């Protein structure tokens, strides 16, 4: 293991489509989802040190979401799960927590990659899945199909760049609460095949955008009816398609190009929400960019 500082980019994701296919015996849910890495990212710094420590600062969209630097933070849990006894971590959060953007899960995956570059993918995947259903995806990135409880990852062919406006309502949603609300609804498996449609489109590069839909959206709106206003703001901003990501609370709209995504985000901002334009990151780009700097000179 190198002696120096490592700086990792922990990219966020959106769920371009998410279908809940059923409830499992372990209380979790089976799903089918197409995830894509986006360029919004946290930055994680790691230096070998005597004890385990973590300092968190929040900026940008994550401002005011509160630093979570206790032992429950997924960075420290990932470090411990990887067998690390000492390390000094500094995390700069830009991905809001509880937004369905996978911030904590991405931080955890980056921690595993930083502290255990010696491990094979299969072993990293096993540790990642033990930390949370979303963590394995972040070991791969790009466009992936996720099955099972979300931890079975099938990388999809790369596709054309997506330009999105990401909108955050300023509050988080609890994932277990959203799944419970889904359980209480009668909407299960209403639209079989939708995510398959998307997977097909992503490979073929077709013109329409089938599959951009999220089965958890109705449940999230039942918990927070004001999320409907966020969706409407994105629809009015000129997006070709709008959906919630993960179990919320963030939504995204898909635009034709970077300029219209920026203009869309500006309009959503005018409606009183926090919004920013983001773009998709391919697996190749993610592989190149995940290690921001690797130095053996501890400073
Ligand atoms: O796996 P993870 O720890 O991220 O899951 C957090 C919670 O989200 C679970 O305890 C469960 O309530 C819900 N969940 C679920 N089905 C999934 C993933 C998460 O019910 N596939």
CSV table of C-alpha atoms and ligand atoms in Angstrom, one decimal:
chain,number,residue,atom,x,y,z
A,1,UNK,CA,0.0,0.0,0.0
A,2,UNK,CA,1.5,3.4,-1.0
A,3,UNK,CA,2.6,5.7,1.8
A,4,UNK,CA,1.2,9.0,0.4
A,5,UNK,CA,-1.9,11.0,0.0
A,6,UNK,CA,-4.7,9.7,-2.2
A,7,UNK,CA,-7.4,11.9,-3.5
A,8,UNK,CA,-10.5,10.2,-4.9
A,9,UNK,CA,-13.5,11.6,-6.8
A,10,UNK,CA,-16.7,10.0,-5.5
A,11,UNK,CA,-19.1,10.5,-8.4
A,12,UNK,CA,-22.9,10.6,-7.9
A,13,UNK,CA,-25.4,8.5,-9.9
A,14,UNK,CA,-28.9,8.8,-11.1
A,15,UNK,CA,-31.4,6.0,-11.7
A,16,UNK,CA,-32.5,6.5,-15.2
A,17,UNK,CA,-35.2,3.9,-14.6
A,18,UNK,CA,-36.2,2.0,-11.5
A,19,UNK,CA,-38.7,-0.8,-11.3
A,20,UNK,CA,-39.5,-2.5,-8.0
A,21,UNK,CA,-40.3,-6.1,-8.9
A,22,UNK,CA,-41.2,-7.5,-5.5
A,23,UNK,CA,-40.7,-7.8,-1.8
A,24,UNK,CA,-38.1,-10.3,-0.6
A,25,UNK,CA,-38.1,-12.7,2.3
A,26,UNK,CA,-35.3,-10.6,4.0
A,27,UNK,CA,-37.6,-7.5,3.9
A,28,UNK,CA,-35.6,-5.8,1.1
A,29,UNK,CA,-37.0,-5.3,-2.4
A,30,UNK,CA,-36.0,-6.8,-5.7
A,31,UNK,CA,-35.5,-4.2,-8.4
A,32,UNK,CA,-34.4,-3.6,-11.9
A,33,UNK,CA,-32.7,-0.3,-12.5
A,34,UNK,CA,-30.5,1.4,-15.0
A,35,UNK,CA,-28.0,3.6,-13.2
A,36,UNK,CA,-25.6,6.1,-14.7
A,37,UNK,CA,-22.6,8.0,-13.2
A,38,UNK,CA,-22.9,11.8,-13.3
A,39,UNK,CA,-20.2,14.4,-12.9
A,40,UNK,CA,-21.4,15.8,-9.5
A,41,UNK,CA,-18.9,14.4,-7.0
A,42,UNK,CA,-17.6,14.4,-3.4
A,43,UNK,CA,-13.8,14.4,-2.9
A,44,UNK,CA,-12.2,12.0,-0.5
A,45,UNK,CA,-8.6,12.3,0.8
A,46,UNK,CA,-6.9,9.5,2.5
A,47,UNK,CA,-3.5,9.3,4.3
A,48,UNK,CA,-2.3,6.4,6.2
A,49,UNK,CA,-2.2,7.3,9.9
A,50,UNK,CA,-2.1,5.6,13.4
A,51,UNK,CA,-5.9,5.7,14.2
A,52,UNK,CA,-9.0,6.0,12.1
A,53,UNK,CA,-10.4,9.6,11.8
A,54,UNK,CA,-12.7,11.5,9.4
A,55,UNK,CA,-13.4,15.2,8.9
A,56,UNK,CA,-16.4,16.2,6.7
A,57,UNK,CA,-17.1,19.5,5.2
A,58,UNK,CA,-20.2,20.3,3.0
A,59,UNK,CA,-20.4,22.7,0.1
A,60,UNK,CA,-22.5,23.5,-2.9
A,61,UNK,CA,-25.7,21.4,-3.1
A,62,UNK,CA,-24.7,19.6,0.1
A,63,UNK,CA,-24.5,22.8,2.1
A,64,UNK,CA,-26.7,22.7,5.1
A,65,UNK,CA,-27.3,18.9,4.8
A,66,UNK,CA,-25.0,18.6,7.8
A,67,UNK,CA,-21.7,16.8,8.2
A,68,UNK,CA,-22.1,13.2,9.2
A,69,UNK,CA,-18.7,12.4,10.5
A,70,UNK,CA,-19.5,9.8,13.3
A,71,UNK,CA,-18.7,6.1,13.2
A,72,UNK,CA,-21.8,5.5,11.1
A,73,UNK,CA,-20.3,7.4,8.2
A,74,UNK,CA,-19.9,4.9,5.3
A,75,UNK,CA,-16.3,6.0,4.8
A,76,UNK,CA,-15.3,4.7,8.3
A,77,UNK,CA,-17.6,1.7,8.0
A,78,UNK,CA,-15.9,0.9,4.6
A,79,UNK,CA,-12.4,1.4,6.0
A,80,UNK,CA,-13.2,-1.0,8.9
A,81,UNK,CA,-14.9,-3.6,6.6
A,82,UNK,CA,-11.7,-3.5,4.4
A,83,UNK,CA,-9.6,-4.3,7.5
A,84,UNK,CA,-8.0,-0.9,7.8
A,85,UNK,CA,-6.9,0.0,11.3
A,86,UNK,CA,-5.4,3.4,10.7
A,87,UNK,CA,-6.2,6.2,8.2
A,88,UNK,CA,-6.9,9.9,8.2
A,89,UNK,CA,-9.8,10.8,5.9
A,90,UNK,CA,-11.1,14.2,4.7
A,91,UNK,CA,-14.4,14.2,2.9
A,92,UNK,CA,-15.7,17.2,1.0
A,93,UNK,CA,-19.3,16.6,0.3
A,94,UNK,CA,-21.1,18.2,-2.7
A,95,UNK,CA,-23.7,15.4,-3.1
A,96,UNK,CA,-26.6,16.0,-0.8
A,97,UNK,CA,-27.4,13.1,1.6
A,98,UNK,CA,-30.7,11.3,1.4
A,99,UNK,CA,-31.3,12.5,-2.1
A,100,UNK,CA,-31.1,9.2,-4.1
A,101,UNK,CA,-27.8,10.3,-5.7
A,102,UNK,CA,-25.8,7.6,-3.9
A,103,UNK,CA,-23.4,10.0,-2.2
A,104,UNK,CA,-22.6,7.9,0.9
A,105,UNK,CA,-22.4,4.7,-1.2
A,106,UNK,CA,-20.0,6.4,-3.7
A,107,UNK,CA,-17.8,7.6,-0.7
A,108,UNK,CA,-17.8,4.0,0.6
A,109,UNK,CA,-16.7,2.5,-2.8
A,110,UNK,CA,-14.0,5.1,-3.2
A,111,UNK,CA,-12.7,4.3,0.3
A,112,UNK,CA,-12.5,0.6,-0.6
A,113,UNK,CA,-10.6,1.5,-3.9
A,114,UNK,CA,-8.3,3.8,-2.0
A,115,UNK,CA,-7.3,1.5,0.9
A,116,UNK,CA,-7.4,-1.9,-0.8
A,117,UNK,CA,-6.0,-1.6,-4.3
A,118,UNK,CA,-4.6,-5.0,-3.7
A,119,UNK,CA,-8.0,-6.7,-3.7
A,120,UNK,CA,-9.6,-8.3,-6.7
A,121,UNK,CA,-13.0,-7.0,-8.0
A,122,UNK,CA,-14.9,-10.0,-6.7
A,123,UNK,CA,-13.7,-9.4,-3.1
A,124,UNK,CA,-14.3,-5.7,-3.3
A,125,UNK,CA,-17.8,-6.4,-4.6
A,126,UNK,CA,-18.5,-8.7,-1.7
A,127,UNK,CA,-17.4,-6.1,0.9
A,128,UNK,CA,-19.3,-3.4,-1.0
A,129,UNK,CA,-22.5,-5.3,-1.0
A,130,UNK,CA,-22.2,-5.8,2.8
A,131,UNK,CA,-22.1,-2.0,3.2
A,132,UNK,CA,-25.2,-1.3,1.3
A,133,UNK,CA,-27.3,-2.3,-1.8
A,134,UNK,CA,-26.0,0.7,-3.9
A,135,UNK,CA,-22.3,0.5,-3.0
A,136,UNK,CA,-21.2,-2.2,-5.6
A,137,UNK,CA,-22.4,0.0,-8.6
A,138,UNK,CA,-19.8,2.6,-7.6
A,139,UNK,CA,-17.0,0.1,-8.1
A,140,UNK,CA,-17.9,0.0,-11.8
A,141,UNK,CA,-19.7,3.3,-12.8
A,142,UNK,CA,-20.8,4.4,-16.3
A,143,UNK,CA,-24.1,2.9,-17.3
A,144,UNK,CA,-25.1,-0.4,-15.5
A,145,UNK,CA,-28.2,-2.5,-15.1
A,146,UNK,CA,-28.7,-3.4,-11.4
A,147,UNK,CA,-30.8,-6.4,-10.3
A,148,UNK,CA,-31.5,-8.2,-7.1
A,149,UNK,CA,-31.6,-5.7,-4.2
A,150,UNK,CA,-29.5,-3.5,-6.5
A,151,UNK,CA,-26.2,-5.2,-5.8
A,152,UNK,CA,-26.1,-7.4,-8.9
A,153,UNK,CA,-24.3,-5.2,-11.5
A,154,UNK,CA,-24.3,-5.7,-15.2
A,155,UNK,CA,-22.3,-3.0,-17.1
A,156,UNK,CA,-24.1,-1.8,-20.2
A,157,UNK,CA,-22.6,-0.6,-23.4
A,158,UNK,CA,-21.5,3.0,-23.3
A,159,UNK,CA,-24.0,5.4,-24.8
A,160,UNK,CA,-24.1,9.0,-26.0
A,161,UNK,CA,-23.6,11.8,-23.4
A,162,UNK,CA,-26.6,12.7,-21.4
A,163,UNK,CA,-27.2,16.3,-20.3
A,164,UNK,CA,-29.3,16.6,-17.2
A,165,UNK,CA,-30.7,19.3,-14.8
A,166,UNK,CA,-30.6,17.9,-11.3
A,167,UNK,CA,-33.1,19.4,-8.8
A,168,UNK,CA,-32.9,19.1,-5.0
A,169,UNK,CA,-35.9,20.1,-2.9
A,170,UNK,CA,-33.7,21.0,0.1
A,171,UNK,CA,-34.7,18.1,2.3
A,172,UNK,CA,-33.8,14.4,2.4
A,173,UNK,CA,-36.0,11.3,2.2
A,174,UNK,CA,-35.5,8.2,4.3
A,175,UNK,CA,-35.0,5.1,2.0
A,176,UNK,CA,-36.7,2.6,4.4
A,177,UNK,CA,-39.7,5.0,4.7
A,178,UNK,CA,-40.1,5.3,0.9
A,179,UNK,CA,-39.9,1.5,0.5
A,180,UNK,CA,-42.5,1.1,3.3
A,181,UNK,CA,-44.8,3.6,1.5
A,182,UNK,CA,-44.3,1.5,-1.7
A,183,UNK,CA,-45.3,-1.6,0.3
A,184,UNK,CA,-48.5,0.1,1.4
A,185,UNK,CA,-49.4,1.0,-2.2
A,186,UNK,CA,-51.0,-1.2,-4.8
A,187,UNK,CA,-48.7,-0.1,-7.5
A,188,UNK,CA,-46.2,-3.0,-7.6
A,189,UNK,CA,-44.9,-4.3,-10.9
A,190,UNK,CA,-47.4,-2.1,-12.8
A,191,UNK,CA,-45.1,-1.5,-15.8
A,192,UNK,CA,-43.1,-4.7,-16.4
A,193,UNK,CA,-40.5,-4.4,-19.0
A,194,UNK,CA,-40.0,-0.6,-18.8
A,195,UNK,CA,-36.4,-0.8,-17.5
A,196,UNK,CA,-35.7,-3.5,-20.2
A,197,UNK,CA,-36.9,-0.9,-22.7
A,198,UNK,CA,-34.4,1.5,-21.4
A,199,UNK,CA,-31.5,-1.0,-21.4
A,200,UNK,CA,-32.3,-1.7,-25.1
A,201,UNK,CA,-32.4,2.0,-25.9
A,202,UNK,CA,-29.1,2.7,-24.1
A,203,UNK,CA,-27.4,0.2,-26.3
A,204,UNK,CA,-29.1,1.2,-29.6
A,205,UNK,CA,-28.9,5.0,-29.1
A,206,UNK,CA,-32.5,5.5,-30.3
A,207,UNK,CA,-34.3,8.7,-30.4
A,208,UNK,CA,-37.0,8.3,-27.8
A,209,UNK,CA,-36.4,7.9,-24.1
A,210,UNK,CA,-38.5,4.9,-22.9
A,211,UNK,CA,-38.0,3.6,-19.4
A,212,UNK,CA,-37.2,7.0,-17.7
A,213,UNK,CA,-39.5,6.3,-14.8
A,214,UNK,CA,-39.2,5.4,-11.2
A,215,UNK,CA,-41.7,3.1,-9.3
A,216,UNK,CA,-40.8,4.7,-6.0
A,217,UNK,CA,-41.8,8.2,-7.1
A,218,UNK,CA,-45.4,7.9,-6.2
A,219,UNK,CA,-44.5,6.6,-2.7
A,220,UNK,CA,-42.1,9.5,-2.2
A,221,UNK,CA,-44.7,12.0,-3.3
A,222,UNK,CA,-47.2,10.5,-0.8
A,223,UNK,CA,-44.6,11.2,2.0
A,224,UNK,CA,-43.8,14.7,0.7
A,225,UNK,CA,-46.5,16.0,-1.6
A,226,UNK,CA,-44.5,19.1,-2.4
A,227,UNK,CA,-42.2,16.9,-4.5
A,228,UNK,CA,-44.9,17.3,-7.2
A,229,UNK,CA,-43.9,21.0,-7.5
A,230,UNK,CA,-40.3,20.0,-8.1
A,231,UNK,CA,-41.4,17.6,-10.9
A,232,UNK,CA,-43.6,20.3,-12.4
A,233,UNK,CA,-40.7,22.8,-12.3
A,234,UNK,CA,-38.5,20.4,-14.3
A,235,UNK,CA,-41.3,19.7,-16.7
A,236,UNK,CA,-41.8,23.4,-17.3
A,237,UNK,CA,-38.1,24.0,-17.8
A,238,UNK,CA,-38.1,22.1,-21.1
A,239,UNK,CA,-36.9,18.7,-20.1
A,240,UNK,CA,-37.6,15.8,-22.6
A,241,UNK,CA,-38.2,13.4,-19.7
A,242,UNK,CA,-38.3,13.8,-15.9
A,243,UNK,CA,-37.9,11.3,-13.1
A,244,UNK,CA,-37.0,10.9,-9.4
A,245,UNK,CA,-33.6,9.3,-8.7
A,246,UNK,CA,-33.4,6.3,-6.3
A,247,UNK,CA,-35.7,6.7,-3.3
A,248,UNK,CA,-35.5,10.5,-3.7
A,249,UNK,CA,-35.6,13.3,-2.9
A,250,UNK,CA,-33.8,14.6,-5.9
A,251,UNK,CA,-35.3,14.6,-9.4
A,252,UNK,CA,-33.7,15.1,-12.8
A,253,UNK,CA,-34.7,16.2,-16.3
A,254,UNK,CA,-33.1,15.1,-19.5
A,255,UNK,CA,-32.1,17.8,-22.1
A,256,UNK,CA,-30.8,17.7,-25.7
A,257,UNK,CA,-27.5,19.5,-24.9
A,258,UNK,CA,-25.4,21.1,-22.2
A,259,UNK,CA,-26.7,24.6,-23.0
A,260,UNK,CA,-30.4,23.6,-22.6
A,261,UNK,CA,-29.6,21.6,-19.4
A,262,UNK,CA,-28.0,24.8,-17.9
A,263,UNK,CA,-31.0,26.9,-19.0
A,264,UNK,CA,-33.3,24.3,-17.5
A,265,UNK,CA,-31.5,24.3,-14.2
A,266,UNK,CA,-31.6,28.1,-14.2
A,267,UNK,CA,-35.4,28.0,-14.6
A,268,UNK,CA,-35.9,25.4,-11.9
A,269,UNK,CA,-33.7,27.6,-9.6
A,270,UNK,CA,-36.1,30.5,-10.4
A,271,UNK,CA,-38.9,28.4,-9.2
A,272,UNK,CA,-37.2,28.3,-5.8
A,273,UNK,CA,-35.4,24.9,-5.9
A,274,UNK,CA,-31.7,24.1,-5.8
A,275,UNK,CA,-30.7,23.0,-9.3
A,276,UNK,CA,-27.6,22.4,-11.3
A,277,UNK,CA,-26.7,21.1,-14.8
A,278,UNK,CA,-24.8,17.8,-14.8
A,279,UNK,CA,-23.6,15.4,-17.5
A,280,UNK,CA,-23.2,11.6,-17.6
A,281,UNK,CA,-19.8,10.1,-17.1
A,282,UNK,CA,-18.8,7.1,-19.2
A,283,UNK,CA,-17.1,4.1,-17.5
A,284,UNK,CA,-13.9,4.9,-19.3
A,285,UNK,CA,-14.0,8.5,-18.1
A,286,UNK,CA,-14.8,7.4,-14.6
A,287,UNK,CA,-11.9,4.9,-14.6
A,288,UNK,CA,-9.6,7.8,-15.7
A,289,UNK,CA,-10.9,10.3,-13.2
A,290,UNK,CA,-11.7,8.4,-10.1
A,291,UNK,CA,-8.2,8.9,-8.7
A,292,UNK,CA,-7.8,12.7,-8.8
A,293,UNK,CA,-4.2,12.5,-7.7
A,294,UNK,CA,-2.0,9.8,-6.4
A,295,UNK,CA,1.2,10.8,-4.7
A,296,UNK,CA,3.7,9.1,-2.6
A,297,UNK,CA,4.7,12.5,-1.0
A,298,UNK,CA,2.7,12.8,2.2
A,299,UNK,CA,2.4,16.5,2.9
B,1,LIG,O1,-29.0,-1.7,1.4
B,1,LIG,P1,-29.2,-0.4,2.1
B,1,LIG,O2,-28.6,-0.4,3.5
B,1,LIG,O3,-28.8,0.7,1.3
B,1,LIG,O4,-30.8,-0.3,2.3
B,1,LIG,C1,-31.3,0.7,3.2
B,1,LIG,C2,-32.8,0.4,3.4
B,1,LIG,O5,-33.5,0.6,2.2
B,1,LIG,C3,-33.1,-1.1,3.7
B,1,LIG,O6,-33.0,-1.3,5.1
B,1,LIG,C4,-34.5,-1.2,3.2
B,1,LIG,O7,-35.5,-0.6,4.1
B,1,LIG,C5,-34.5,-0.4,2.0
B,1,LIG,N1,-34.2,-1.1,0.7
B,1,LIG,C6,-35.1,-2.0,0.2
B,1,LIG,N2,-34.8,-2.7,-0.9
B,1,LIG,C7,-33.6,-2.5,-1.6
B,1,LIG,C8,-32.7,-1.6,-1.1
B,1,LIG,C9,-33.0,-0.9,0.1
B,1,LIG,O8,-36.1,-2.3,0.8
B,1,LIG,N3,-33.4,-3.2,-2.7
